[in-house]
CSV table of C-alpha atoms in Angstrom, one decimal:
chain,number,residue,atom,x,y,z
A,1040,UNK,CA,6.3,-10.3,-28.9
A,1041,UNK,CA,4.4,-9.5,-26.0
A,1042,UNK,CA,5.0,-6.1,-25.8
A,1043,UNK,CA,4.0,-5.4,-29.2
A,1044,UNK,CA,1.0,-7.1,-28.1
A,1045,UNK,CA,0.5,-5.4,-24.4
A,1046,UNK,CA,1.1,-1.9,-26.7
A,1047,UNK,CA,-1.8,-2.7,-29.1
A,1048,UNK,CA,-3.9,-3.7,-26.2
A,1049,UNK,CA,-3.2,-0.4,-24.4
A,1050,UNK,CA,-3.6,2.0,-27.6
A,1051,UNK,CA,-7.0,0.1,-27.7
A,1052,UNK,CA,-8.2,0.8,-24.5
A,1053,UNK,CA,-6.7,4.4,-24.8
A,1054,UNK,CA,-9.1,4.6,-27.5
A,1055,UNK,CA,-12.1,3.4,-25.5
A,1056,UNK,CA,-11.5,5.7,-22.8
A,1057,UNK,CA,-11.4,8.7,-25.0
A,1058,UNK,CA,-15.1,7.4,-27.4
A,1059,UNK,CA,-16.3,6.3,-23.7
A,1060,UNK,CA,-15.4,9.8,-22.8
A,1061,UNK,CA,-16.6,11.7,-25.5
A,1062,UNK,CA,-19.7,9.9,-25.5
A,1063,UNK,CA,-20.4,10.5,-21.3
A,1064,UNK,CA,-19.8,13.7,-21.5
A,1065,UNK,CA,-22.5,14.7,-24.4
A,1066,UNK,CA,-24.9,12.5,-22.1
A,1067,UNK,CA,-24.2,14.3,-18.9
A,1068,UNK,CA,-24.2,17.8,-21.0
A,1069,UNK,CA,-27.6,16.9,-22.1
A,1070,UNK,CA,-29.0,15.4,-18.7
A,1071,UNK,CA,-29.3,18.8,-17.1
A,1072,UNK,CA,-31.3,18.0,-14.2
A,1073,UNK,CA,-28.5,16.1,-12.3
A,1074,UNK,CA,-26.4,19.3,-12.5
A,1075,UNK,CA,-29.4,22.0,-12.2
A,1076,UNK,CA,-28.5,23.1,-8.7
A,1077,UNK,CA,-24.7,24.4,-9.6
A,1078,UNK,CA,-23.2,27.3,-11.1
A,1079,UNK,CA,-22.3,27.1,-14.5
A,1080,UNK,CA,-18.4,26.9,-14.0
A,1081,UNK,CA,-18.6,24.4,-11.6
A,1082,UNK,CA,-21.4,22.4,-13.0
A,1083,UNK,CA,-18.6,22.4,-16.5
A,1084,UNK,CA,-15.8,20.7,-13.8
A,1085,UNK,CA,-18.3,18.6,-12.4
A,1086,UNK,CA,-19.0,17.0,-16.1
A,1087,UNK,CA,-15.6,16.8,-17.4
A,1088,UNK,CA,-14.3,15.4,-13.5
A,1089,UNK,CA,-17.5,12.5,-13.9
A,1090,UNK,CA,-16.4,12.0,-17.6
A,1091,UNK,CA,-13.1,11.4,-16.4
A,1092,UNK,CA,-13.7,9.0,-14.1
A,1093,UNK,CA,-15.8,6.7,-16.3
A,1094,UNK,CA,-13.2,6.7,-19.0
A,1095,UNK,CA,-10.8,5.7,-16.6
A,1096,UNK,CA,-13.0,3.0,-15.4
A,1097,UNK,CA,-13.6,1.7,-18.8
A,1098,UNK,CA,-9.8,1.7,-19.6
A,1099,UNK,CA,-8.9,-0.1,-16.4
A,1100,UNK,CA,-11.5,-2.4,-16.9
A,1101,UNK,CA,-10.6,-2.9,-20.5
A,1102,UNK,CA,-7.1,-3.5,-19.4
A,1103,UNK,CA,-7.9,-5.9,-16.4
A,1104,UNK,CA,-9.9,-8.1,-19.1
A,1105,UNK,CA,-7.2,-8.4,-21.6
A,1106,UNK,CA,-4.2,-9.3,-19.2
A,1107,UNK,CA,-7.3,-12.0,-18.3
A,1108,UNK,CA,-7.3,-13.0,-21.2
A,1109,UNK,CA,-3.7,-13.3,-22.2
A,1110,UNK,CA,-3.2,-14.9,-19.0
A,1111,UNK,CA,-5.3,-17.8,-20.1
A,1112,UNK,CA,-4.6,-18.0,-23.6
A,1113,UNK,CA,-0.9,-18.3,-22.0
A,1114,UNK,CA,-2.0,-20.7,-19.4
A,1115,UNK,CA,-4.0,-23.2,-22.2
A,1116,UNK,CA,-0.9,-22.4,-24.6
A,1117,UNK,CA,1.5,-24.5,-21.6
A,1118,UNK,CA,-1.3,-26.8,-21.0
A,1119,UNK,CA,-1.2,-27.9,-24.7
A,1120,UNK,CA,2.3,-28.0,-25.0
A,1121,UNK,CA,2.4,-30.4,-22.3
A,1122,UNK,CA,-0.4,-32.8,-23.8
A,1123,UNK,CA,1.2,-33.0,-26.9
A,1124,UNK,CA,4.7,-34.1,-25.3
């Protein structure tokens, strides 16, 4: 059971990396004065490497929350077992 779960909670995040990706790098394409001072090939590596790393955030922080959360869903679920013994 819980790795049906854990797998549904990583396809998720997967999936939030890759809209948060999408989405950050269409903002930092269209901020162009951060990126002015390159050329345009490295100024392309320089989007896609910062677009990268904030979709890797996002998915490590999705995933950090969720073991959180199963963690105390688990933790309340042996604390009501006990109270009802």
């Amino acid at each position: 059971m819980e790795n049906i779960f854990m797998s549904d909670v990583m396809i998720t995040a997967l999936w939030i990396g890759g809209i948060i990706f999408i989405l950050t790098l269409g903002q930092f394409s269209i901020s162009d004065k951060v990126f002015s001072k390159f050329t345009k090939k490295k100024k392309l590596k320089l989007i896609i490497f910062c677009s990268l790393m904030v979709s890797c955030i996002s998915v490590v922080l999705t995933l950090g929350i969720s073991a959180i959360v199963i963690q105390s869903f688990e933790i309340y679920g042996i604390i009501g077992r006990e109270l009802l013994k």
